[in-house]
Amino acid sequence: MLARTHQPFSDDTKYNEKPLNNPSISPGPDTLVHMDATPWILAAVAGAGAIGVARLATAVTRRRRRRQALEIPASVDDPTRGRPRPWVILNPSKHADPQAFKERINRKAKELGIEHVHWRETTPEDPGTGQAVRALEEGASVVIAAGGDGTVRAVAAGMAGSGVRMGIIPVGTGNVLAGNLSIPDDPEHALAVALDRNHRAVDLAWVRVDDVTQDSTQPAEGGLRLGARTALDPEVTGQNEEAPASSIEPRADEYACLVVAGMGYDGETMADTDPELKKRIGWIAYVWAGLGAMGVPRMKARLTLRSPAAPAPDPLGVGDQIAGSTLDEATPAGSPRFPADEITRIEARSIMFANAGELKILVLAPDAELSDGLVDVIAVDAQAGMLGWADVTWKMLGQLIGLRPLNLPVSTGKVAFRQAKGASVTADEPQVCQVDGDAIGVAHTMHIRMQAGALDIAVPAERTWMELLPR
């Protein structure tokens, strides 16, 4: 009797039986290897949820700040007429058909009960400051800037310290200040906000450059303001010496700043931005110019902080605070004692001075408040080429969800901050300087001082989250 030989892979082998440790058998080309993706999906969902919660928390914080900044509602009615007398200062270069824009705004004004809107147009020689001064002289109860951040800045320079309400119709490329104030992009809605009762105080920075190696073609708003006021009253005189921090009237060579000023990388970016490209693709033109400016050399500079806020504790030395040596200057008897100035040597790609904290897609200065009387000084440095800039970018993006930068000893990109009532920076080599997106020449030194509460700007009511819920 013959013994039956077992064939391990005969036709009667069950479907789910697999040979073990048999190298002669390998999976066919159509064999699928199944992996359990559940942990990865859960991790992705958890990460997205954490980012969403953090983003919501930062949005709630900013909304609360804006609500706290609101003043008591007050109308912009002319007391003698019982209705507003609006002047709109228009930048015609922002419109393919300026007349059509005027007609659109005039129709909306009539819907709001205003029969006549006074119009003034900007010019290359005067981008809005002189027009604002004359509007105040002619009895405007509200002056509205219709343009980009440059137009808004110029009009604000003429309005500073007047106490008259200012409105904004954002029709520029970046519209950064309008975004920080939650002013709607739609011109008709923005007009309704400008004529409504809600408003808040906003600080204005005055910027001056020294040791200039290349002059600017951009007129200084301080000089435009002085010229317009002198034309109305020949006895008006400007500041002949350095303006003190409390000065209302600017020097003739000071530029107004509502968003951010700086030198170095950001100055190169603004100088290299193509105006025609801005018209075609909007704020992305700044990103394109910024990519090209990444090769700007690191600057060595002397930074002075005027009456700085106390730095946050940093026992590990990895925080995001700029720190320097205290300057002990003699204080006259009977004079108020302010925090001593600080001075430090710094190496950076860019040094910026922010009044507004939020840009189009980034949080530039997380502590910035538009009405705190302080300028937020920001030092940005990148080493190791693109690796350093990637590190800086991640730190900036992290601020969108409330993460503070950690500047470790091994970090290739660093971002540091400090708040002060004013500041000065002097670079060893001349740097391109900018104010609110406009290049203002090449210079070694930039001075910044703050005029607290200089402006009264119309803003929308910041409703609470409960009020935003559907009813």
CSV table of N, CA, C and O in Angstrom, one decimal, residues 98-202:
chain,number,residue,atom,x,y,z
A,98,PRO,N,-13.4,106.7,-12.5
A,98,PRO,CA,-13.7,107.4,-11.3
A,98,PRO,C,-15.1,108.0,-11.2
A,98,PRO,O,-15.7,108.0,-10.1
A,99,GLN,N,-15.6,108.4,-12.4
A,99,GLN,CA,-16.9,109.1,-12.3
A,99,GLN,C,-18.0,108.0,-12.0
A,99,GLN,O,-18.9,108.3,-11.3
A,100,ALA,N,-17.8,106.8,-12.5
A,100,ALA,CA,-18.8,105.8,-12.2
A,100,ALA,C,-18.8,105.4,-10.7
A,100,ALA,O,-19.8,105.2,-10.1
A,101,PHE,N,-17.6,105.5,-10.1
A,101,PHE,CA,-17.5,105.2,-8.6
A,101,PHE,C,-18.1,106.4,-7.9
A,101,PHE,O,-18.9,106.1,-6.9
A,102,LYS,N,-17.9,107.6,-8.3
A,102,LYS,CA,-18.6,108.7,-7.6
A,102,LYS,C,-20.1,108.6,-7.7
A,102,LYS,O,-20.8,108.8,-6.7
A,103,GLU,N,-20.6,108.2,-8.8
A,103,GLU,CA,-22.1,108.1,-9.0
A,103,GLU,C,-22.6,107.0,-8.1
A,103,GLU,O,-23.7,107.1,-7.5
A,104,ARG,N,-21.9,105.9,-8.0
A,104,ARG,CA,-22.3,104.8,-7.1
A,104,ARG,C,-22.4,105.2,-5.6
A,104,ARG,O,-23.3,104.9,-4.9
A,105,ILE,N,-21.3,106.0,-5.2
A,105,ILE,CA,-21.3,106.5,-3.8
A,105,ILE,C,-22.4,107.5,-3.6
A,105,ILE,O,-23.1,107.5,-2.5
A,106,ASN,N,-22.6,108.4,-4.6
A,106,ASN,CA,-23.7,109.4,-4.5
A,106,ASN,C,-25.1,108.8,-4.3
A,106,ASN,O,-25.9,109.2,-3.5
A,107,ARG,N,-25.3,107.7,-5.1
A,107,ARG,CA,-26.6,107.0,-5.0
A,107,ARG,C,-26.8,106.4,-3.6
A,107,ARG,O,-27.9,106.5,-3.0
A,108,LYS,N,-25.7,105.8,-3.1
A,108,LYS,CA,-25.8,105.2,-1.7
A,108,LYS,C,-26.0,106.3,-0.7
A,108,LYS,O,-26.8,106.1,0.3
A,109,ALA,N,-25.4,107.4,-0.8
A,109,ALA,CA,-25.5,108.5,0.1
A,109,ALA,C,-27.0,109.0,0.1
A,109,ALA,O,-27.5,109.3,1.2
A,110,LYS,N,-27.6,109.1,-1.0
A,110,LYS,CA,-29.0,109.5,-1.1
A,110,LYS,C,-29.9,108.5,-0.4
A,110,LYS,O,-30.9,108.9,0.3
A,111,GLU,N,-29.6,107.2,-0.5
A,111,GLU,CA,-30.4,106.2,0.2
A,111,GLU,C,-30.2,106.4,1.7
A,111,GLU,O,-31.2,106.1,2.5
A,112,LEU,N,-29.1,106.9,2.2
A,112,LEU,CA,-28.9,107.2,3.6
A,112,LEU,C,-29.3,108.6,4.0
A,112,LEU,O,-29.1,109.0,5.2
A,113,GLY,N,-30.0,109.3,3.1
A,113,GLY,CA,-30.5,110.6,3.5
A,113,GLY,C,-29.6,111.8,3.3
A,113,GLY,O,-29.9,112.9,3.8
A,114,ILE,N,-28.5,111.6,2.5
A,114,ILE,CA,-27.6,112.7,2.3
A,114,ILE,C,-27.7,113.1,0.8
A,114,ILE,O,-27.4,112.3,-0.1
A,115,GLU,N,-28.1,114.3,0.6
A,115,GLU,CA,-28.3,114.8,-0.7
A,115,GLU,C,-27.1,115.2,-1.5
A,115,GLU,O,-27.0,115.1,-2.7
A,116,HIS,N,-26.0,115.6,-0.8
A,116,HIS,CA,-24.8,116.1,-1.5
A,116,HIS,C,-23.6,115.6,-0.8
A,116,HIS,O,-23.4,115.7,0.4
A,117,VAL,N,-22.7,115.0,-1.6
A,117,VAL,CA,-21.4,114.6,-1.2
A,117,VAL,C,-20.3,115.5,-1.8
A,117,VAL,O,-20.3,115.7,-3.0
A,118,HIS,N,-19.4,116.1,-1.0
A,118,HIS,CA,-18.3,116.9,-1.5
A,118,HIS,C,-17.2,116.0,-1.9
A,118,HIS,O,-16.7,115.2,-1.2
A,119,TRP,N,-16.6,116.2,-3.1
A,119,TRP,CA,-15.6,115.3,-3.6
A,119,TRP,C,-14.3,116.1,-3.8
A,119,TRP,O,-14.3,117.3,-4.3
A,120,ARG,N,-13.2,115.5,-3.4
A,120,ARG,CA,-11.8,116.1,-3.7
A,120,ARG,C,-11.0,114.9,-4.2
A,120,ARG,O,-11.1,113.8,-3.7
A,121,GLU,N,-10.1,115.2,-5.2
A,121,GLU,CA,-9.3,114.1,-5.8
A,121,GLU,C,-7.8,114.4,-5.4
A,121,GLU,O,-7.4,115.5,-5.3
A,122,THR,N,-7.1,113.3,-5.2
A,122,THR,CA,-5.7,113.3,-4.9
A,122,THR,C,-4.9,113.6,-6.1
A,122,THR,O,-5.4,113.4,-7.2
A,123,THR,N,-3.7,114.0,-5.9
A,123,THR,CA,-2.7,114.2,-7.0
A,123,THR,C,-1.4,113.6,-6.7
A,123,THR,O,-1.1,113.3,-5.5
A,124,PRO,N,-0.5,113.4,-7.6
A,124,PRO,CA,0.8,112.9,-7.3
A,124,PRO,C,1.6,113.8,-6.3
A,124,PRO,O,2.4,113.4,-5.5
A,125,GLU,N,1.3,115.1,-6.5
A,125,GLU,CA,2.0,116.1,-5.6
A,125,GLU,C,1.4,116.1,-4.2
A,125,GLU,O,2.2,116.4,-3.2
A,126,ASP,N,0.2,115.8,-4.1
A,126,ASP,CA,-0.5,115.8,-2.8
A,126,ASP,C,-1.5,114.7,-2.7
A,126,ASP,O,-2.6,114.8,-3.2
A,127,PRO,N,-1.1,113.5,-2.1
A,127,PRO,CA,-1.9,112.3,-2.2
A,127,PRO,C,-3.1,112.3,-1.2
A,127,PRO,O,-3.7,111.3,-0.9
A,128,GLY,N,-3.4,113.5,-0.6
A,128,GLY,CA,-4.6,113.5,0.3
A,128,GLY,C,-4.5,114.4,1.5
A,128,GLY,O,-5.5,114.8,2.1
A,129,THR,N,-3.3,114.8,1.9
A,129,THR,CA,-3.2,115.6,3.1
A,129,THR,C,-3.7,117.0,3.0
A,129,THR,O,-4.5,117.4,3.9
A,130,GLY,N,-3.3,117.7,2.0
A,130,GLY,CA,-3.8,119.0,1.8
A,130,GLY,C,-5.3,119.1,1.6
A,130,GLY,O,-6.0,120.0,2.1
A,131,GLN,N,-5.9,118.1,0.9
A,131,GLN,CA,-7.3,118.0,0.6
A,131,GLN,C,-8.1,117.8,2.0
A,131,GLN,O,-9.1,118.4,2.2
A,132,ALA,N,-7.5,117.0,2.9
A,132,ALA,CA,-8.1,116.8,4.2
A,132,ALA,C,-8.1,118.1,5.0
A,132,ALA,O,-9.1,118.5,5.6
A,133,VAL,N,-7.0,118.8,5.0
A,133,VAL,CA,-6.9,120.1,5.7
A,133,VAL,C,-7.9,121.1,5.2
A,133,VAL,O,-8.6,121.8,6.0
A,134,ARG,N,-8.1,121.2,3.9
A,134,ARG,CA,-9.1,122.1,3.3
A,134,ARG,C,-10.5,121.7,3.6
A,134,ARG,O,-11.4,122.5,3.8
A,135,ALA,N,-10.7,120.4,3.6
A,135,ALA,CA,-12.1,119.9,3.9
A,135,ALA,C,-12.5,120.3,5.3
A,135,ALA,O,-13.6,120.7,5.6
A,136,LEU,N,-11.6,120.2,6.3
A,136,LEU,CA,-11.8,120.6,7.6
A,136,LEU,C,-12.1,122.1,7.7
A,136,LEU,O,-13.1,122.5,8.4
A,137,GLU,N,-11.4,122.9,6.9
A,137,GLU,CA,-11.6,124.3,6.9
A,137,GLU,C,-13.0,124.7,6.3
A,137,GLU,O,-13.6,125.6,6.7
A,138,GLU,N,-13.5,123.8,5.4
A,138,GLU,CA,-14.7,124.1,4.7
A,138,GLU,C,-15.9,123.6,5.5
A,138,GLU,O,-17.1,123.7,5.0
A,139,GLY,N,-15.7,123.0,6.7
A,139,GLY,CA,-16.8,122.6,7.5
A,139,GLY,C,-17.2,121.1,7.4
A,139,GLY,O,-18.4,120.8,7.8
A,140,ALA,N,-16.4,120.2,7.0
A,140,ALA,CA,-16.7,118.8,6.9
A,140,ALA,C,-17.0,118.3,8.3
A,140,ALA,O,-16.3,118.5,9.3
A,141,SER,N,-18.1,117.5,8.4
A,141,SER,CA,-18.3,116.8,9.7
A,141,SER,C,-17.8,115.4,9.7
A,141,SER,O,-17.7,114.8,10.7
A,142,VAL,N,-17.4,114.9,8.5
A,142,VAL,CA,-16.8,113.6,8.4
A,142,VAL,C,-16.0,113.7,7.1
A,142,VAL,O,-16.5,114.1,6.0
A,143,VAL,N,-14.7,113.2,7.1
A,143,VAL,CA,-13.9,113.2,5.9
A,143,VAL,C,-13.6,111.7,5.6
A,143,VAL,O,-13.1,111.0,6.5
A,144,ILE,N,-13.8,111.3,4.4
A,144,ILE,CA,-13.7,109.9,4.0
A,144,ILE,C,-12.6,109.7,3.0
A,144,ILE,O,-12.6,110.3,2.0
A,145,ALA,N,-11.7,108.8,3.3
A,145,ALA,CA,-10.6,108.5,2.4
A,145,ALA,C,-11.0,107.3,1.5
A,145,ALA,O,-11.3,106.2,2.1
A,146,ALA,N,-11.0,107.5,0.2
A,146,ALA,CA,-11.4,106.4,-0.7
A,146,ALA,C,-10.2,106.0,-1.5
A,146,ALA,O,-9.9,106.7,-2.6
A,147,GLY,N,-9.4,105.0,-1.1
A,147,GLY,CA,-8.2,104.7,-1.7
A,147,GLY,C,-7.6,103.5,-1.0
A,147,GLY,O,-8.2,102.9,-0.1
A,148,GLY,N,-6.3,103.3,-1.2
A,148,GLY,CA,-5.5,102.3,-0.5
A,148,GLY,C,-4.9,102.9,0.7
A,148,GLY,O,-5.2,104.0,1.2
A,149,ASP,N,-3.9,102.1,1.3
A,149,ASP,CA,-3.3,102.5,2.5
A,149,ASP,C,-2.5,103.8,2.4
A,149,ASP,O,-2.5,104.6,3.4
A,150,GLY,N,-2.0,104.1,1.2
A,150,GLY,CA,-1.3,105.3,1.0
A,150,GLY,C,-2.2,106.5,1.1
A,150,GLY,O,-1.9,107.6,1.7
A,151,THR,N,-3.3,106.4,0.5
A,151,THR,CA,-4.3,107.5,0.5
A,151,THR,C,-4.9,107.7,1.9
A,151,THR,O,-5.0,108.8,2.4
A,152,VAL,N,-5.1,106.6,2.6
A,152,VAL,CA,-5.6,106.7,4.0
A,152,VAL,C,-4.6,107.3,4.9
A,152,VAL,O,-5.0,108.2,5.7
A,153,ARG,N,-3.3,107.0,4.7
A,153,ARG,CA,-2.3,107.6,5.5
A,153,ARG,C,-2.2,109.1,5.3
A,153,ARG,O,-2.1,109.9,6.2
A,154,ALA,N,-2.3,109.5,4.0
A,154,ALA,CA,-2.2,110.9,3.7
A,154,ALA,C,-3.3,111.7,4.2
A,154,ALA,O,-3.2,112.8,4.8
A,155,VAL,N,-4.5,111.2,4.1
A,155,VAL,CA,-5.7,111.9,4.7
A,155,VAL,C,-5.6,111.9,6.2
A,155,VAL,O,-5.9,113.0,6.8
A,156,ALA,N,-5.2,110.9,6.8
A,156,ALA,CA,-5.0,110.8,8.3
A,156,ALA,C,-4.0,111.9,8.7
A,156,ALA,O,-4.2,112.5,9.8
A,157,ALA,N,-3.0,112.2,8.0
A,157,ALA,CA,-2.0,113.2,8.3
A,157,ALA,C,-2.7,114.6,8.4
A,157,ALA,O,-2.4,115.4,9.3
A,158,GLY,N,-3.6,114.8,7.5
A,158,GLY,CA,-4.3,116.1,7.5
A,158,GLY,C,-5.4,116.2,8.6
A,158,GLY,O,-5.7,117.2,9.1
A,159,MET,N,-5.9,115.0,9.0
A,159,MET,CA,-7.0,114.9,10.0
A,159,MET,C,-6.4,114.9,11.5
A,159,MET,O,-7.2,115.2,12.4
A,160,ALA,N,-5.2,114.5,11.7
A,160,ALA,CA,-4.6,114.2,13.0
A,160,ALA,C,-4.9,115.4,14.0
A,160,ALA,O,-4.5,116.5,13.7
A,161,GLY,N,-5.4,115.0,15.1
A,161,GLY,CA,-5.6,116.0,16.2
A,161,GLY,C,-6.8,116.9,16.0
A,161,GLY,O,-7.1,117.8,16.8
A,162,SER,N,-7.6,116.7,14.9
A,162,SER,CA,-8.7,117.6,14.6
A,162,SER,C,-10.0,117.3,15.4
A,162,SER,O,-10.8,118.1,15.7
A,163,GLY,N,-10.1,116.0,15.8
A,163,GLY,CA,-11.3,115.6,16.5
A,163,GLY,C,-12.5,115.3,15.6
A,163,GLY,O,-13.6,114.9,16.1
A,164,VAL,N,-12.3,115.5,14.3
A,164,VAL,CA,-13.4,115.3,13.3
A,164,VAL,C,-13.3,113.8,12.9
A,164,VAL,O,-12.2,113.3,12.7
A,165,ARG,N,-14.5,113.2,12.7
A,165,ARG,CA,-14.6,111.8,12.3
A,165,ARG,C,-13.9,111.6,10.9
A,165,ARG,O,-14.1,112.4,10.0
A,166,MET,N,-13.2,110.5,10.8
A,166,MET,CA,-12.7,110.0,9.6
A,166,MET,C,-13.2,108.7,9.2
A,166,MET,O,-13.4,107.8,10.0
A,167,GLY,N,-13.6,108.5,7.9
A,167,GLY,CA,-14.1,107.3,7.4
A,167,GLY,C,-13.2,106.7,6.4
A,167,GLY,O,-12.3,107.4,5.8
A,168,ILE,N,-13.3,105.4,6.0
A,168,ILE,CA,-12.5,104.8,5.1
A,168,ILE,C,-13.3,103.9,4.1
A,168,ILE,O,-14.2,103.1,4.6
A,169,ILE,N,-13.1,104.2,2.8
A,169,ILE,CA,-13.7,103.3,1.8
A,169,ILE,C,-12.5,102.6,1.2
A,169,ILE,O,-11.7,103.2,0.4
A,170,PRO,N,-12.2,101.3,1.5
A,170,PRO,CA,-11.0,100.7,1.1
A,170,PRO,C,-11.0,100.2,-0.4
A,170,PRO,O,-11.8,99.3,-0.7
A,171,VAL,N,-10.3,100.8,-1.3
A,171,VAL,CA,-10.3,100.4,-2.7
A,171,VAL,C,-8.8,100.3,-3.2
A,171,VAL,O,-8.6,100.5,-4.4
A,172,GLY,N,-7.9,99.9,-2.3
A,172,GLY,CA,-6.5,99.8,-2.7
A,172,GLY,C,-6.1,98.3,-2.9
A,172,GLY,O,-7.0,97.4,-3.0
A,173,THR,N,-4.8,98.0,-2.8
A,173,THR,CA,-4.3,96.7,-3.0
A,173,THR,C,-4.3,95.9,-1.7
A,173,THR,O,-4.9,94.8,-1.6
A,174,GLY,N,-3.8,96.5,-0.7
A,174,GLY,CA,-3.7,95.8,0.6
A,174,GLY,C,-4.8,96.1,1.6
A,174,GLY,O,-5.4,95.2,2.2
A,175,ASN,N,-5.2,97.4,1.7
A,175,ASN,CA,-6.2,97.8,2.6
A,175,ASN,C,-6.0,97.2,4.0
A,175,ASN,O,-6.9,96.7,4.6
A,176,VAL,N,-4.8,97.3,4.5
A,176,VAL,CA,-4.4,96.7,5.7
A,176,VAL,C,-5.0,97.4,6.9
A,176,VAL,O,-5.6,96.7,7.8
A,177,LEU,N,-5.0,98.7,7.0
A,177,LEU,CA,-5.7,99.3,8.1
A,177,LEU,C,-7.2,99.0,8.2
A,177,LEU,O,-7.7,98.7,9.3
A,178,ALA,N,-7.8,99.1,7.0
A,178,ALA,CA,-9.3,98.8,7.0
A,178,ALA,C,-9.5,97.3,7.5
A,178,ALA,O,-10.5,97.1,8.2
A,179,GLY,N,-8.6,96.4,7.2
A,179,GLY,CA,-8.8,95.0,7.6
A,179,GLY,C,-8.6,94.9,9.1
A,179,GLY,O,-9.3,94.2,9.8
A,180,ASN,N,-7.7,95.7,9.7
A,180,ASN,CA,-7.5,95.7,11.1
A,180,ASN,C,-8.7,96.3,11.9
A,180,ASN,O,-8.9,96.0,13.1
A,181,LEU,N,-9.4,97.2,11.2
A,181,LEU,CA,-10.6,97.8,11.8
A,181,LEU,C,-11.9,97.1,11.4
A,181,LEU,O,-12.9,97.6,11.8
A,182,SER,N,-11.8,96.0,10.7
A,182,SER,CA,-13.0,95.3,10.3
A,182,SER,C,-13.9,96.1,9.4
A,182,SER,O,-15.1,95.8,9.3
A,183,ILE,N,-13.4,97.1,8.7
A,183,ILE,CA,-14.2,97.8,7.7
A,183,ILE,C,-14.4,97.0,6.5
A,183,ILE,O,-13.5,96.4,5.9
A,184,PRO,N,-15.7,96.9,6.0
A,184,PRO,CA,-16.0,96.0,4.9
A,184,PRO,C,-15.3,96.5,3.6
A,184,PRO,O,-15.1,97.7,3.4
A,185,ASP,N,-15.0,95.5,2.7
A,185,ASP,CA,-14.4,95.9,1.4
A,185,ASP,C,-15.4,96.5,0.4
A,185,ASP,O,-15.0,97.3,-0.4
A,186,ASP,N,-16.7,96.2,0.6
A,186,ASP,CA,-17.7,96.7,-0.3
A,186,ASP,C,-17.8,98.2,-0.1
A,186,ASP,O,-18.1,98.7,1.0
A,187,PRO,N,-17.7,99.0,-1.2
A,187,PRO,CA,-17.7,100.5,-1.0
A,187,PRO,C,-19.0,101.0,-0.4
A,187,PRO,O,-18.9,102.0,0.4
A,188,GLU,N,-20.1,100.5,-0.8
A,188,GLU,CA,-21.4,101.0,-0.3
A,188,GLU,C,-21.5,100.7,1.2
A,188,GLU,O,-22.0,101.5,2.0
A,189,HIS,N,-21.1,99.5,1.6
A,189,HIS,CA,-21.2,99.1,3.0
A,189,HIS,C,-20.2,100.0,3.8
A,189,HIS,O,-20.5,100.4,5.0
A,190,ALA,N,-19.0,100.2,3.2
A,190,ALA,CA,-18.0,101.0,3.9
A,190,ALA,C,-18.5,102.5,4.1
A,190,ALA,O,-18.3,103.1,5.1
A,191,LEU,N,-19.2,103.0,3.1
A,191,LEU,CA,-19.8,104.3,3.3
A,191,LEU,C,-20.8,104.4,4.4
A,191,LEU,O,-20.8,105.3,5.2
A,192,ALA,N,-21.7,103.3,4.5
A,192,ALA,CA,-22.6,103.3,5.6
A,192,ALA,C,-21.9,103.3,6.9
A,192,ALA,O,-22.4,103.9,7.9
A,193,VAL,N,-20.8,102.6,7.0
A,193,VAL,CA,-20.1,102.5,8.3
A,193,VAL,C,-19.5,103.9,8.6
A,193,VAL,O,-19.6,104.4,9.7
A,194,ALA,N,-19.0,104.6,7.6
A,194,ALA,CA,-18.4,105.9,7.8
A,194,ALA,C,-19.4,106.9,8.2
A,194,ALA,O,-19.0,107.9,8.9
A,195,LEU,N,-20.6,106.8,7.9
A,195,LEU,CA,-21.7,107.7,8.3
A,195,LEU,C,-22.5,107.3,9.5
A,195,LEU,O,-23.4,108.0,9.9
A,196,ASP,N,-22.1,106.2,10.1
A,196,ASP,CA,-22.8,105.6,11.2
A,196,ASP,C,-22.3,106.2,12.5
A,196,ASP,O,-21.4,107.1,12.5
A,197,ARG,N,-22.7,105.7,13.7
A,197,ARG,CA,-22.4,106.3,14.9
A,197,ARG,C,-21.2,105.7,15.6
A,197,ARG,O,-20.7,106.2,16.6
A,198,ASN,N,-20.8,104.5,15.2
A,198,ASN,CA,-19.7,103.8,15.9
A,198,ASN,C,-18.3,104.3,15.4
A,198,ASN,O,-18.1,104.5,14.2
A,199,HIS,N,-17.4,104.4,16.4
A,199,HIS,CA,-16.1,105.0,16.1
A,199,HIS,C,-15.1,104.6,17.2
A,199,HIS,O,-15.5,104.1,18.3
A,200,ARG,N,-13.8,104.8,17.0
A,200,ARG,CA,-12.8,104.5,17.9
A,200,ARG,C,-11.6,105.4,17.7
A,200,ARG,O,-11.4,106.0,16.6
A,201,ALA,N,-10.8,105.6,18.7
A,201,ALA,CA,-9.5,106.3,18.6
A,201,ALA,C,-8.5,105.4,17.9
A,201,ALA,O,-8.4,104.2,18.2
A,202,VAL,N,-7.6,106.0,17.1
A,202,VAL,CA,-6.5,105.3,16.5
A,202,VAL,C,-5.2,106.2,16.6
A,202,VAL,O,-5.3,107.4,16.3
